[in-house]
Short mmCIF file of C-alpha atoms in Angstrom, two decimals:
data_model
loop_
_atom_site.label_atom_id
_atom_site.label_comp_id
_atom_site.label_asym_id
_atom_site.label_seq_id
_atom_site.Cartn_x
_atom_site.Cartn_y
_atom_site.Cartn_z
CA MET A 1300 101.13 100.93 94.88
CA PRO A 1301 103.60 103.40 93.72
CA GLN A 1302 106.39 105.31 95.59
CA ALA A 1303 105.31 108.95 95.62
CA PHE A 1304 106.42 112.48 97.55
CA HIS A 1305 105.76 115.84 97.40
CA HIS A 1306 108.49 118.63 97.84
CA ASP A 1307 108.03 122.22 97.18
CA GLY A 1308 105.07 122.33 94.75
CA VAL A 1309 106.00 119.02 92.99
CA THR A 1310 104.93 115.34 93.20
CA TYR A 1311 107.30 112.73 91.99
CA PHE A 1312 106.50 109.11 91.87
CA GLY A 1313 107.22 105.94 89.96
CA THR A 1314 104.99 103.63 87.60
CA VAL A 1315 105.03 101.13 85.09
CA ARG A 1316 103.07 101.32 81.73
CA GLY A 1317 101.20 98.16 80.96
CA ASP A 1318 101.23 98.22 77.24
CA THR A 1319 104.96 98.35 76.95
CA GLY A 1320 106.39 97.57 80.45
CA ALA A 1321 108.28 100.97 80.51
CA GLN A 1322 109.35 101.97 83.78
CA GLN A 1323 108.78 105.68 84.37
CA LEU A 1324 109.39 108.54 86.71
CA GLY A 1325 106.61 111.11 86.95
CA GLN A 1326 106.87 114.82 87.95
CA TYR A 1327 103.71 116.38 88.67
CA VAL A 1328 103.69 120.39 89.23
CA HIS A 1329 100.75 121.39 91.12
CA ALA A 1330 100.79 125.31 90.04
CA THR A 1331 100.62 124.33 86.37
CA ASP A 1332 98.88 120.85 86.45
CA ALA A 1333 101.70 120.03 84.33
CA LEU A 1334 102.73 116.16 84.14
CA THR A 1335 105.81 115.12 82.68
CA LEU A 1336 106.88 111.17 82.49
CA SER A 1337 110.36 110.08 81.84
CA THR A 1338 111.05 106.21 80.96
CA VAL A 1339 114.27 104.95 82.63
CA HIS A 1340 114.09 101.22 81.58
CA THR A 1341 111.60 98.91 79.36
CA PHE A 1342 110.92 95.19 80.66
CA SER A 1343 108.01 92.97 79.81
CA PRO A 1344 104.84 94.35 81.24
CA ASP A 1345 104.50 93.60 85.03
CA MET A 1346 102.40 95.30 87.60
CA HIS A 1347 105.50 94.21 90.12
CA ASN A 1348 107.83 96.56 88.20
CA TYR A 1349 107.16 100.07 90.00
CA PRO A 1350 110.48 101.92 90.42
CA ALA A 1351 111.31 103.32 93.80
CA VAL A 1352 112.30 107.17 93.81
CA VAL A 1353 113.79 109.32 96.60
CA ARG A 1354 115.34 113.04 96.72
CA ARG A 1355 118.81 113.61 98.19
CA ALA A 1356 119.76 116.43 100.53
CA ASP A 1357 121.49 118.20 97.35
CA GLY A 1358 117.96 117.71 95.38
CA HIS A 1359 118.99 115.10 93.30
CA LEU A 1360 116.82 112.32 92.64
CA VAL A 1361 117.84 108.68 92.98
CA THR A 1362 115.56 105.56 91.59
CA VAL A 1363 116.18 101.96 92.10
CA TYR A 1364 114.50 99.52 89.67
CA CYS A 1365 114.11 96.00 88.52
CA ASP A 1366 112.32 92.98 86.64
CA HIS A 1367 110.12 91.02 88.76
CA SER A 1368 112.10 88.41 90.87
CA ALA A 1369 114.96 88.69 88.23
CA GLY A 1370 118.85 89.22 88.86
CA ALA A 1371 119.72 92.79 88.08
CA LEU A 1372 119.14 95.78 90.14
CA TYR A 1373 119.60 99.04 88.31
CA ARG A 1374 120.00 102.60 90.01
CA ARG A 1375 119.98 106.13 88.13
CA ILE A 1376 120.44 109.78 89.59
CA SER A 1377 118.98 112.58 87.80
CA THR A 1378 121.40 114.83 85.95
CA SER A 1379 119.77 118.22 87.88
CA PRO A 1380 118.07 118.85 91.16
CA ASP A 1381 114.33 118.35 91.45
CA ASP A 1382 114.32 117.36 87.98
CA ALA A 1383 112.43 113.74 86.98
CA THR A 1384 113.00 114.23 83.37
CA ALA A 1385 116.71 113.37 82.85
CA TRP A 1386 118.84 110.86 84.02
CA GLY A 1387 122.41 109.80 84.59
CA SER A 1388 123.85 106.32 83.28
CA GLU A 1389 122.15 103.22 84.30
CA THR A 1390 124.17 101.08 86.97
CA ASN A 1391 123.48 97.58 87.79
CA ILE A 1392 124.04 97.27 91.79
CA ASP A 1393 123.43 93.62 91.86
CA SER A 1394 126.99 92.82 92.70
CA GLN A 1395 126.92 95.48 95.54
CA VAL A 1396 124.25 94.34 97.36
CA GLY A 1397 124.55 90.53 96.80
CA GLY A 1398 121.02 89.39 95.97
CA VAL A 1399 119.47 86.69 93.51
CA GLY A 1400 116.07 87.98 92.31
CA TYR A 1401 114.51 91.28 93.20
CA THR A 1402 110.97 92.71 93.67
CA TYR A 1403 109.36 95.67 95.26
CA PRO A 1404 112.35 98.29 95.93
CA TRP A 1405 111.42 101.06 98.53
CA LEU A 1406 114.01 104.00 99.04
CA MET A 1407 114.09 105.77 102.15
CA ARG A 1408 116.62 109.20 103.04
CA LEU A 1409 117.37 108.77 106.70
CA ASP A 1410 118.52 112.22 107.46
CA GLU A 1411 117.25 115.97 106.06
CA GLU A 1412 121.05 117.02 106.11
CA ASP A 1413 123.17 114.38 104.58
CA ASP A 1414 122.75 111.67 101.86
CA ASP A 1415 122.15 108.23 104.04
CA LEU A 1416 119.60 106.38 101.89
CA LEU A 1417 118.18 102.93 102.67
CA LEU A 1418 116.73 100.65 100.20
CA PHE A 1419 114.20 98.08 101.60
CA ILE A 1420 113.35 95.52 98.97
CA ARG A 1421 112.62 91.76 98.62
CA ASN A 1422 115.23 89.01 97.53
CA TYR A 1423 113.87 85.83 96.18
CA ALA A 1424 116.34 83.28 97.13
CA GLY A 1425 116.34 79.50 96.96
CA GLY A 1426 112.51 79.47 97.19
CA THR A 1427 112.41 82.08 100.19
CA MET A 1428 111.42 85.68 100.30
CA ASP A 1429 114.00 87.43 101.86
CA TRP A 1430 113.38 91.16 103.06
CA CYS A 1431 116.26 93.01 102.94
CA LEU A 1432 117.97 96.56 103.85
CA SER A 1433 120.92 97.87 101.77
CA ARG A 1434 122.56 101.52 102.91
CA SER A 1435 123.99 104.02 100.91
CA THR A 1436 126.43 106.76 102.45
CA ASP A 1437 127.18 108.83 99.35
CA GLY A 1438 123.62 109.49 97.92
CA GLY A 1439 123.04 106.37 95.97
CA SER A 1440 126.26 105.79 94.07
CA SER A 1441 127.35 102.61 96.26
CA TRP A 1442 125.39 100.43 98.25
CA SER A 1443 126.28 97.93 100.88
CA ALA A 1444 125.71 94.20 100.96
CA PHE A 1445 122.32 93.09 101.96
CA THR A 1446 121.26 92.59 105.47
CA THR A 1447 118.16 90.17 105.85
CA LEU A 1448 115.68 91.24 108.35
CA VAL A 1449 113.02 88.42 107.84
CA SER A 1450 113.15 85.19 105.36
CA GLY A 1451 110.53 82.55 104.79
CA SER A 1452 108.18 80.97 102.34
CA ARG A 1453 105.94 83.29 100.96
CA TYR A 1454 106.62 86.27 103.53
CA TYR A 1455 105.34 89.45 102.45
CA ALA A 1456 106.36 93.02 104.25
CA ARG A 1457 106.22 96.65 104.12
CA CYS A 1458 108.11 99.61 106.11
CA TRP A 1459 107.48 103.12 106.89
CA LEU A 1460 110.43 105.96 107.89
CA SER A 1461 109.47 108.20 110.61
CA PRO A 1462 110.77 111.94 110.34
CA ASP A 1463 112.35 110.91 113.65
CA GLY A 1464 114.34 108.34 111.71
CA ARG A 1465 112.37 105.18 113.33
CA ILE A 1466 111.33 102.82 110.85
CA ASP A 1467 108.50 100.74 111.51
CA PHE A 1468 108.09 97.02 109.55
CA ALA A 1469 104.97 94.63 109.46
CA THR A 1470 105.52 90.99 108.28
CA THR A 1471 103.66 87.94 107.37
CA ASP A 1472 104.91 84.21 107.71
CA GLY A 1473 102.98 83.36 104.53
CA SER A 1474 100.47 84.84 101.87
CA TYR A 1475 98.51 81.75 100.38
CA ALA A 1476 94.88 81.16 101.61
CA GLU A 1477 96.06 77.78 103.00
CA ASP A 1478 98.95 79.42 105.10
CA GLY A 1479 96.51 81.03 107.74
CA ALA A 1480 99.10 83.69 108.15
CA SER A 1481 99.71 85.63 110.83
CA LEU A 1482 100.95 89.47 110.98
CA TYR A 1483 103.81 90.62 113.11
CA HIS A 1484 105.51 93.93 113.75
CA PHE A 1485 108.67 95.35 114.96
CA TYR A 1486 110.86 98.58 114.59
CA SER A 1487 114.40 99.72 114.32
CA LEU A 1488 116.10 103.13 115.86
CA PRO A 1489 118.51 105.39 114.37
CA ASP A 1490 121.06 103.69 116.56
CA GLY A 1491 120.59 100.49 114.53
CA THR A 1492 118.79 98.38 117.52
CA PHE A 1493 115.64 96.48 116.69
CA HIS A 1494 112.48 96.36 118.81
CA GLN A 1495 109.15 94.63 119.38
CA SER A 1496 106.06 96.72 119.63
CA ASP A 1497 106.93 97.52 123.25
CA GLY A 1498 110.34 98.64 123.06
CA THR A 1499 112.03 95.33 123.85
CA VAL A 1500 115.04 94.78 122.34
CA ILE A 1501 115.30 92.02 119.78
CA THR A 1502 118.68 90.31 118.64
CA SER A 1503 120.37 91.23 115.60
CA PRO A 1504 118.64 90.04 112.15
CA PRO A 1505 117.40 88.02 110.43
CA PHE A 1506 114.46 87.46 112.91
CA THR A 1507 111.98 84.81 113.25
CA PRO A 1508 108.32 85.61 113.77
CA GLY A 1509 108.59 84.26 117.10
CA GLU A 1510 110.99 87.10 117.97
CA LEU A 1511 108.62 89.79 116.81
CA THR A 1512 105.18 91.31 118.10
CA LYS A 1513 102.12 89.35 116.97
CA VAL A 1514 99.56 91.69 115.90
CA TYR A 1515 97.04 89.35 114.37
CA ASP A 1516 96.91 85.63 114.77
CA GLY A 1517 95.76 84.10 111.27
CA GLU A 1518 94.10 80.65 110.52
CA VAL A 1519 92.77 79.29 107.41
CA GLY A 1520 89.75 81.16 106.32
CA ALA A 1521 91.13 84.39 107.90
CA GLY A 1522 94.86 84.34 106.96
CA VAL A 1523 96.68 87.32 105.99
CA ARG A 1524 97.51 88.19 102.45
CA TYR A 1525 99.94 90.79 102.87
CA PRO A 1526 100.76 94.43 105.09
CA ALA A 1527 99.16 96.73 102.72
CA SER A 1528 99.89 99.94 104.65
CA VAL A 1529 102.11 100.87 107.80
CA ALA A 1530 102.33 104.35 109.31
CA ARG A 1531 102.98 106.10 112.54
CA ASP A 1532 102.11 109.08 114.36
CA VAL A 1533 105.43 110.76 115.56
CA ASP A 1534 103.58 112.64 118.32
CA SER A 1535 101.36 110.15 119.97
CA GLY A 1536 103.71 107.21 119.03
CA ASP A 1537 100.62 105.19 117.50
CA VAL A 1538 101.43 102.75 114.76
CA VAL A 1539 98.67 101.57 112.05
CA ILE A 1540 98.89 98.61 109.78
CA ALA A 1541 96.07 97.95 107.37
CA PHE A 1542 95.99 94.45 105.53
CA PRO A 1543 93.44 92.41 103.80
CA ILE A 1544 92.66 88.49 104.97
CA GLN A 1545 91.68 85.66 102.54
CA THR A 1546 88.22 84.44 103.82
CA GLY A 1547 86.21 81.28 103.01
CA SER A 1548 87.67 77.91 101.91
CA PRO A 1549 90.91 78.00 99.87
CA THR A 1550 90.97 77.04 96.13
CA ASP A 1551 94.14 77.29 94.20
CA HIS A 1552 95.78 79.33 96.94
CA VAL A 1553 93.02 81.92 97.31
CA GLY A 1554 90.20 82.21 99.66
CA GLU A 1555 86.51 82.96 98.59
CA ASP A 1556 86.61 86.67 99.16
CA GLU A 1557 88.49 89.23 101.44
CA ASP A 1558 88.01 91.47 104.42
CA TYR A 1559 90.06 94.54 105.18
CA LEU A 1560 91.18 95.08 108.79
CA TYR A 1561 92.93 97.80 110.61
CA ALA A 1562 95.28 97.31 113.43
CA ARG A 1563 96.58 100.00 115.84
CA TRP A 1564 99.23 100.00 118.42
CA ASP A 1565 98.29 102.59 121.42
CA GLY A 1566 101.22 102.11 123.36
CA SER A 1567 100.06 99.11 125.67
CA GLY A 1568 98.80 96.74 122.59
CA TRP A 1569 97.33 96.17 119.53
CA THR A 1570 93.87 96.62 118.86
CA VAL A 1571 92.13 95.17 115.34
CA ASN A 1572 89.11 96.32 113.98
CA THR A 1573 87.30 95.60 110.57
CA VAL A 1574 87.26 97.91 107.91
CA ALA A 1575 85.29 96.13 104.99
CA THR A 1576 84.05 92.65 104.63
CA ASP A 1577 83.50 91.00 101.31
CA VAL A 1578 85.30 93.49 99.13
CA GLY A 1579 84.98 91.41 96.01
CA ALA A 1580 88.37 89.67 95.69
CA ASN A 1581 88.11 86.79 93.63
CA THR A 1582 90.90 86.11 91.42
CA PHE A 1583 94.67 85.23 92.31
CA GLU A 1584 96.39 87.82 89.58
CA ILE A 1585 93.95 90.78 90.78
CA THR A 1586 93.42 89.46 94.09
CA GLU A 1587 91.90 92.64 95.75
CA GLY A 1588 91.80 96.82 95.20
CA SER A 1589 93.84 96.92 98.57
CA LEU A 1590 93.83 100.06 101.26
CA SER A 1591 96.33 102.81 102.21
CA VAL A 1592 96.58 104.54 105.61
CA ASP A 1593 96.92 108.49 105.42
CA PRO A 1594 100.52 108.72 107.03
CA HIS A 1595 99.48 112.10 108.09
CA ASP A 1596 96.32 111.23 109.60
CA LEU A 1597 96.15 107.78 111.14
CA ALA A 1598 91.90 107.83 111.06
CA VAL A 1599 92.12 107.99 107.13
CA LEU A 1600 92.10 105.31 104.81
CA LEU A 1601 91.69 104.90 101.12
CA VAL A 1602 89.89 101.57 100.42
CA SER A 1603 89.43 99.97 97.04
CA LYS A 1604 86.37 97.61 96.95
CA ARG A 1605 84.10 96.37 94.39
CA VAL A 1606 80.64 98.16 93.95
CA ALA A 1607 78.44 96.53 91.29
CA GLY A 1608 81.22 94.45 89.98
CA THR A 1609 83.56 97.52 89.76
CA TRP A 1610 86.73 98.20 91.70
CA THR A 1611 85.77 101.83 93.52
CA VAL A 1612 88.15 103.92 95.99
CA HIS A 1613 86.40 104.89 99.06
CA ARG A 1614 87.65 107.23 101.74
CA TYR A 1615 87.18 105.64 105.31
CA VAL A 1616 87.42 107.83 108.15
CA THR A 1617 87.15 106.68 111.68
CA GLY A 1618 86.76 108.95 115.17
CA ASP A 1619 87.04 105.96 117.28
CA GLU A 1620 90.26 104.45 116.46
CA GLY A 1621 88.84 101.71 113.75
CA VAL A 1622 85.36 100.64 115.67
CA THR A 1623 83.23 102.60 113.04
CA TRP A 1624 83.95 104.53 109.38
CA ASP A 1625 82.55 107.04 107.87
CA ILE A 1626 82.61 106.28 104.03
CA THR A 1627 82.59 108.14 100.80
CA ALA A 1628 83.31 107.03 97.56
CA ILE A 1629 85.90 108.99 95.77
CA GLY A 1630 87.04 107.35 92.56
CA ALA A 1631 85.10 104.96 90.24
CA GLY A 1632 86.88 105.08 86.75
CA ALA A 1633 86.20 102.95 83.72
CA GLY A 1634 87.39 99.35 84.31
CA GLY A 1635 88.46 99.76 87.83
CA SER A 1636 90.33 101.78 90.31
CA LEU A 1637 92.67 99.47 92.37
CA TYR A 1638 96.04 100.02 94.56
CA PRO A 1639 95.57 103.28 96.40
CA GLY A 1640 98.56 104.95 97.81
CA TRP A 1641 99.03 108.38 99.64
CA VAL A 1642 101.60 110.76 98.58
CA GLN A 1643 104.47 111.14 101.00
CA ASP A 1644 104.35 114.77 102.40
CA HIS A 1645 101.11 115.35 100.39
CA ALA A 1646 99.86 118.83 99.66
CA ASP A 1647 96.89 120.68 98.27
CA GLY A 1648 96.33 119.58 94.62
CA LEU A 1649 97.49 115.69 94.69
CA LEU A 1650 96.95 113.83 98.19
CA ALA A 1651 96.79 110.14 96.68
CA MET A 1652 97.15 108.03 93.42
CA TRP A 1653 95.71 104.90 92.29
CA MET A 1654 95.79 102.64 89.34
CA GLN A 1655 92.65 103.21 87.13
CA GLY A 1656 91.89 101.06 83.83
CA THR A 1657 91.30 97.30 82.92
CA PHE A 1658 93.03 94.73 84.70
CA THR A 1659 93.30 90.86 84.03
CA THR A 1660 96.64 89.73 85.25
CA GLU A 1661 99.83 91.03 86.82
CA ASP A 1662 101.03 91.17 83.03
CA ASP A 1663 98.00 92.05 81.17
CA TRP A 1664 96.27 95.39 81.91
CA SER A 1665 95.77 98.94 80.59
CA SER A 1666 95.42 101.79 83.34
CA GLY A 1667 96.47 105.09 84.18
CA ILE A 1668 97.49 106.72 87.41
CA ALA A 1669 94.61 108.62 88.71
CA GLY A 1670 94.76 111.36 91.20
CA TYR A 1671 93.02 112.56 94.25
CA ARG A 1672 93.35 116.12 94.68
CA ARG A 1673 91.00 116.97 97.95
CA VAL A 1674 89.76 115.56 101.26
#
């Protein structure tokens, strides 16, 4: 899912082309319906290679990007404020962060008044997946050495930064169907401390799954694939994690199909409910359509599932914290619509985006980015 955010009538996002492998930053102006794409680098086509993007306090944009599990990690800063069409020189920050193989960069700005930035990223090292943080205190010019949060074989993780500075993390302890992986949660506060879901302080990272709060207890035939989306309601304190599980007997590391689940923390415990079953996931390369929680309304999801063989995006709404769902189909483009994601701080005109097109493998696809304009 591309990283995307809205600011002052413009939505900015990262994307990658299936024909050339070009990593691009998009700029969509709501008032004029104008879209501009700017290429920052070109690797071989790979669906993993979405660039991350964040806005600094002075309006300049910072992007970080890499090739799938490769050893270079690049950073650029826009030459003008609020302008994703022109970028400064490319800098390889690999020697600063100290990783080995990079994938899935995600950028966060910690404070509205300064330029403290965080980079959350996977470092693939020696057969393990280390999920790491690096900090920049100068608006992205330089970066600290990695702090590894969790590390393990085939671990997958995701995070969400709330306006109050709290970061919620979700991680698995595996991803193959035969792993029977479980799902875990923890969070950090601006003071640098880490906590289990109930607030219990946990020691300095890296953390083992046993130190975290177990959200969902997986098993073979119902193991977590990865955390698809994490979000938190600052007012209520509730946290939601949406994720797929692999069902049936494993073959070549995948299950026979997938179900989508919705886990919600209400301040006292986690409750897990089913969103959709038998969604049509039956290949390893394009495992599922995925799903995403609206960070501004935890009762709303975007869900991609197969309908008559075609991946179609639906809007799911719950009034009882995930027990039941009202469902509306909103996206069924030619070929398929996959990997929906909400725009951070979204506004009228563009609420969410997803990939729409023809998909064969992670490095063989032809798609565009479709936008969702209204609720």
